[in-house]
Short mmCIF file of C-alpha atoms in Angstrom, two decimals:
data_model
loop_
_atom_site.label_atom_id
_atom_site.label_comp_id
_atom_site.label_asym_id
_atom_site.label_seq_id
_atom_site.Cartn_x
_atom_site.Cartn_y
_atom_site.Cartn_z
CA UNK A 1 33.14 -6.54 34.47
CA UNK A 2 31.21 -3.31 33.98
CA UNK A 3 30.32 -1.39 30.84
CA UNK A 4 29.08 2.19 30.64
CA UNK A 5 28.31 3.90 27.35
CA UNK A 6 29.12 7.56 28.02
CA UNK A 7 27.94 8.78 24.61
CA UNK A 8 26.81 7.01 21.45
CA UNK A 9 25.88 8.61 18.14
CA UNK A 10 27.05 10.94 15.38
CA UNK A 11 27.77 13.75 17.89
CA UNK A 12 30.32 11.73 19.80
CA UNK A 13 31.20 8.27 21.09
CA UNK A 14 32.92 7.02 24.23
CA UNK A 15 32.49 3.84 26.27
CA UNK A 16 34.04 2.73 29.54
CA UNK A 17 34.95 -0.90 30.18
CA UNK A 18 36.17 -1.68 33.67
CA UNK A 19 37.12 -4.67 35.74
CA UNK A 20 38.49 -4.90 39.26
CA UNK A 21 41.97 -3.84 38.12
CA UNK A 22 41.52 -2.20 34.71
CA UNK A 23 39.71 0.77 33.16
CA UNK A 24 39.59 1.15 29.37
CA UNK A 25 37.93 3.74 27.15
CA UNK A 26 36.70 2.81 23.69
CA UNK A 27 37.03 6.00 21.62
CA UNK A 28 37.20 9.60 22.80
CA UNK A 29 34.68 11.40 20.63
CA UNK A 30 33.42 13.78 23.32
CA UNK A 31 35.10 16.67 25.09
CA UNK A 32 37.42 15.96 27.98
CA UNK A 33 35.15 17.99 30.25
CA UNK A 34 32.10 15.94 29.32
CA UNK A 35 34.06 12.71 29.66
CA UNK A 36 35.42 13.76 33.05
CA UNK A 37 31.93 14.61 34.30
CA UNK A 38 30.45 11.37 33.00
CA UNK A 39 33.20 9.31 34.60
CA UNK A 40 32.84 11.14 37.90
CA UNK A 41 29.15 10.20 37.94
CA UNK A 42 30.44 6.60 37.96
CA UNK A 43 33.02 7.35 40.66
CA UNK A 44 35.84 6.96 38.14
CA UNK A 45 38.71 9.43 37.85
CA UNK A 46 39.99 10.16 34.35
CA UNK A 47 43.54 9.85 35.71
CA UNK A 48 42.87 6.18 36.45
CA UNK A 49 42.09 5.23 32.83
CA UNK A 50 44.64 2.69 31.62
CA UNK A 51 44.18 3.19 27.87
CA UNK A 52 42.02 4.54 25.07
CA UNK A 53 41.27 2.12 22.23
CA UNK A 54 40.24 3.69 18.92
CA UNK A 55 37.77 1.99 16.60
CA UNK A 56 38.59 4.30 13.67
CA UNK A 57 39.59 7.85 12.76
CA UNK A 58 36.24 9.61 12.19
CA UNK A 59 35.73 12.80 14.18
CA UNK A 60 32.84 11.54 16.31
CA UNK A 61 35.24 8.96 17.73
CA UNK A 62 38.45 10.97 18.19
CA UNK A 63 37.65 14.68 18.64
CA UNK A 64 38.41 14.62 22.38
CA UNK A 65 41.83 12.99 21.93
CA UNK A 66 44.10 16.11 21.66
CA UNK A 67 43.04 17.62 25.00
CA UNK A 68 42.92 14.18 26.62
CA UNK A 69 46.46 13.48 25.43
CA UNK A 70 47.85 16.83 26.60
CA UNK A 71 46.30 16.71 30.08
CA UNK A 72 46.60 13.02 30.96
CA UNK A 73 49.27 10.39 30.47
CA UNK A 74 46.91 7.85 28.93
CA UNK A 75 48.05 5.28 26.40
CA UNK A 76 46.23 5.43 23.07
CA UNK A 77 45.99 2.37 20.83
CA UNK A 78 45.01 2.31 17.14
CA UNK A 79 45.81 0.24 14.08
CA UNK A 80 48.78 1.47 11.96
CA UNK A 81 46.47 2.51 9.12
CA UNK A 82 44.28 4.44 11.54
CA UNK A 83 47.34 6.29 12.85
CA UNK A 84 48.30 7.16 9.27
CA UNK A 85 44.96 8.84 8.58
CA UNK A 86 44.33 10.38 12.02
CA UNK A 87 44.19 14.13 11.40
CA UNK A 88 44.95 15.03 15.04
CA UNK A 89 47.98 12.77 15.51
CA UNK A 90 50.42 15.71 15.51
CA UNK A 91 48.56 17.10 18.53
CA UNK A 92 49.04 13.91 20.55
CA UNK A 93 51.90 13.03 22.85
CA UNK A 94 53.83 10.55 20.74
CA UNK A 95 55.26 8.64 23.70
CA UNK A 96 51.74 7.49 24.62
CA UNK A 97 50.67 6.41 21.11
CA UNK A 98 50.82 2.67 20.40
CA UNK A 99 50.04 0.38 17.49
CA UNK A 100 47.17 -1.99 18.11
CA UNK A 101 48.24 -5.62 17.94
CA UNK A 102 46.16 -8.77 17.58
CA UNK A 103 45.81 -8.99 21.34
CA UNK A 104 46.32 -6.72 24.36
CA UNK A 105 46.60 -7.72 28.00
CA UNK A 106 45.87 -5.39 30.89
CA UNK A 107 46.16 -7.23 34.20
CA UNK A 108 42.78 -9.00 34.47
CA UNK A 109 41.50 -7.96 31.02
CA UNK A 110 42.34 -9.47 27.64
CA UNK A 111 41.38 -7.50 24.52
CA UNK A 112 41.16 -8.70 20.92
CA UNK A 113 40.26 -6.39 18.01
CA UNK A 114 38.47 -7.63 14.91
CA UNK A 115 37.94 -6.05 11.49
CA UNK A 116 34.63 -4.43 10.60
CA UNK A 117 33.15 -2.99 7.39
CA UNK A 118 33.02 0.83 7.45
CA UNK A 119 34.33 3.68 5.29
CA UNK A 120 37.46 4.22 7.34
CA UNK A 121 41.11 3.23 6.92
CA UNK A 122 41.09 0.13 9.12
CA UNK A 123 38.06 0.11 11.44
CA UNK A 124 37.78 -2.44 14.23
CA UNK A 125 35.44 -3.77 16.88
CA UNK A 126 36.63 -5.29 20.14
CA UNK A 127 36.22 -8.36 22.29
CA UNK A 128 36.97 -8.10 26.01
CA UNK A 129 37.63 -11.14 28.18
CA UNK A 130 37.63 -11.22 31.98
CA UNK A 131 37.75 -14.69 33.54
CA UNK A 132 34.90 -16.59 31.80
CA UNK A 133 33.07 -13.40 30.76
CA UNK A 134 33.07 -12.06 27.19
CA UNK A 135 31.92 -8.60 26.10
CA UNK A 136 31.81 -7.62 22.42
CA UNK A 137 31.71 -4.11 20.94
CA UNK A 138 30.73 -3.54 17.29
CA UNK A 139 29.38 -0.23 15.98
CA UNK A 140 29.78 1.71 12.71
CA UNK A 141 29.04 -1.38 10.67
CA UNK A 142 28.07 -1.35 7.03
CA UNK A 143 27.37 -5.06 7.17
CA UNK A 144 27.78 -7.88 9.64
CA UNK A 145 30.49 -9.83 7.85
CA UNK A 146 31.30 -13.47 8.66
CA UNK A 147 34.31 -12.14 10.59
CA UNK A 148 32.10 -9.93 12.75
CA UNK A 149 29.47 -12.63 13.22
CA UNK A 150 32.11 -15.05 14.43
CA UNK A 151 33.74 -12.45 16.67
CA UNK A 152 30.56 -11.44 18.51
CA UNK A 153 29.16 -14.94 18.91
CA UNK A 154 28.84 -16.50 22.38
CA UNK A 155 29.16 -13.15 24.15
CA UNK A 156 27.71 -12.49 27.56
CA UNK A 157 27.20 -8.84 26.64
CA UNK A 158 27.19 -7.10 23.28
CA UNK A 159 27.19 -3.48 22.13
CA UNK A 160 25.78 -3.57 18.60
CA UNK A 161 24.86 -0.77 16.23
CA UNK A 162 21.23 -0.09 15.33
CA UNK A 163 21.83 3.13 13.45
CA UNK A 164 18.83 3.82 11.28
CA UNK A 165 15.34 2.87 10.21
CA UNK A 166 15.49 2.28 6.46
CA UNK A 167 12.21 4.09 5.74
CA UNK A 168 13.16 7.10 7.87
CA UNK A 169 16.53 7.30 6.13
CA UNK A 170 14.95 7.08 2.68
CA UNK A 171 12.37 9.81 3.34
CA UNK A 172 14.53 11.91 5.64
CA UNK A 173 16.33 15.22 5.09
CA UNK A 174 19.81 13.91 4.26
CA UNK A 175 21.16 14.50 0.73
CA UNK A 176 21.17 11.51 -1.60
CA UNK A 177 24.93 10.95 -1.43
CA UNK A 178 24.79 10.74 2.37
CA UNK A 179 21.79 8.39 2.33
CA UNK A 180 23.68 6.15 -0.09
CA UNK A 181 26.76 6.21 2.13
CA UNK A 182 24.83 5.30 5.28
CA UNK A 183 22.94 2.44 3.63
CA UNK A 184 26.01 1.03 1.85
CA UNK A 185 28.09 -1.96 2.90
CA UNK A 186 30.60 0.50 4.39
CA UNK A 187 28.05 2.70 6.13
CA UNK A 188 25.86 1.96 9.13
CA UNK A 189 23.62 -0.89 10.24
CA UNK A 190 19.82 -0.65 9.90
CA UNK A 191 17.51 -1.76 12.71
CA UNK A 192 16.30 -4.77 10.73
CA UNK A 193 19.85 -5.93 10.03
CA UNK A 194 20.61 -5.68 13.74
CA UNK A 195 17.53 -7.72 14.61
CA UNK A 196 18.28 -10.52 12.16
CA UNK A 197 21.94 -10.59 13.20
CA UNK A 198 20.91 -11.21 16.80
CA UNK A 199 18.27 -13.76 15.80
CA UNK A 200 20.78 -15.83 13.83
CA UNK A 201 23.76 -15.41 16.16
CA UNK A 202 25.32 -18.28 18.04
CA UNK A 203 24.53 -17.26 21.62
CA UNK A 204 24.85 -18.26 25.22
CA UNK A 205 21.69 -18.90 27.24
CA UNK A 206 21.47 -15.21 28.07
CA UNK A 207 22.95 -12.18 26.31
CA UNK A 208 22.71 -8.54 27.36
CA UNK A 209 22.55 -6.35 24.23
CA UNK A 210 23.01 -2.58 24.07
CA UNK A 211 21.69 -0.98 20.86
CA UNK A 212 24.16 1.77 20.00
CA UNK A 213 24.96 4.60 17.57
CA UNK A 214 21.23 5.28 17.11
CA UNK A 215 20.70 8.14 14.65
CA UNK A 216 18.86 11.16 16.02
CA UNK A 217 17.62 12.03 12.51
CA UNK A 218 16.93 8.67 10.88
CA UNK A 219 15.88 6.59 13.85
CA UNK A 220 14.22 6.63 17.25
CA UNK A 221 15.43 4.64 20.29
CA UNK A 222 12.02 3.10 20.95
CA UNK A 223 11.55 2.27 17.27
CA UNK A 224 14.98 0.64 17.18
CA UNK A 225 14.21 -1.50 20.21
CA UNK A 226 10.72 -2.44 18.98
CA UNK A 227 12.01 -3.39 15.52
CA UNK A 228 14.75 -5.60 16.94
CA UNK A 229 12.43 -7.12 19.55
CA UNK A 230 9.73 -7.93 16.97
CA UNK A 231 12.25 -9.70 14.75
CA UNK A 232 13.52 -11.71 17.71
CA UNK A 233 9.99 -12.67 18.75
CA UNK A 234 9.11 -13.75 15.21
CA UNK A 235 12.29 -15.83 15.16
CA UNK A 236 11.25 -17.52 18.40
CA UNK A 237 13.79 -15.77 20.63
CA UNK A 238 12.38 -14.74 24.01
CA UNK A 239 13.40 -12.04 26.48
CA UNK A 240 15.18 -14.55 28.69
CA UNK A 241 17.64 -15.23 25.87
CA UNK A 242 18.36 -11.67 24.76
CA UNK A 243 17.86 -8.63 27.00
CA UNK A 244 17.76 -5.42 24.93
CA UNK A 245 18.74 -1.99 26.28
CA UNK A 246 18.90 1.33 24.42
CA UNK A 247 21.84 3.73 24.51
CA UNK A 248 21.56 7.50 24.09
CA UNK A 249 23.76 10.34 22.90
CA UNK A 250 23.73 12.33 26.13
CA UNK A 251 22.87 9.77 28.80
CA UNK A 252 25.24 7.36 30.52
CA UNK A 253 23.96 3.82 30.06
CA UNK A 254 25.46 0.63 31.37
CA UNK A 255 25.47 -2.42 33.54
CA UNK A 256 27.66 -4.38 35.93
CA UNK A 257 28.10 -8.09 35.32
CA UNK A 258 29.08 -10.62 37.95
#
């Protein structure tokens, strides 16, 4: 299995998951041109994408969908409540729009969504299974609920939000209502929450973790990594157990797993 985060942050989100037989996009929050270029850098043709899975209906996760739907015959999956609130659904080719069920199977890839806490209609994260390998994807989290904690446990690889530094958010330029939204139980995950989640998570002997959806205004990639790493070290977790990597808004990040 291979994962490549094409873009991650408030300006747009898209992630490629691929196995030997299957290629899946999580979200389409960047332009089709940018997505096409990013995929080509990975020797992947946009025409070969099997499906797009939506996490929720916010613009930074769906703004590339209309053009993508018009130009390519790609299946798009979302929960019924997400479809109801998707403001671009009339621009999509209906014959390629599908309701997201409890489980999806694409040849050598099994996919299971799970509910997350965010201010959207019915937001979800995803688990991907290929043979004995498990990859979990959970961003745009207000809190790590028991459901999420159970879902992402025992993963070989994990994409987990580390959105903001609490002090930077508090003293930053955002208006009060937006600060309150971000820090709420339906907002976004702080670096410290990410660190403690990983420290207390039921894990395999080694887990590759990608810190994602890092705010450009209220966080810094190095700060996010250092905060999480310090918490893990203080909790007695060493680098051999959890390998941390940072994702960026405009840089393709990823890894292939055997």
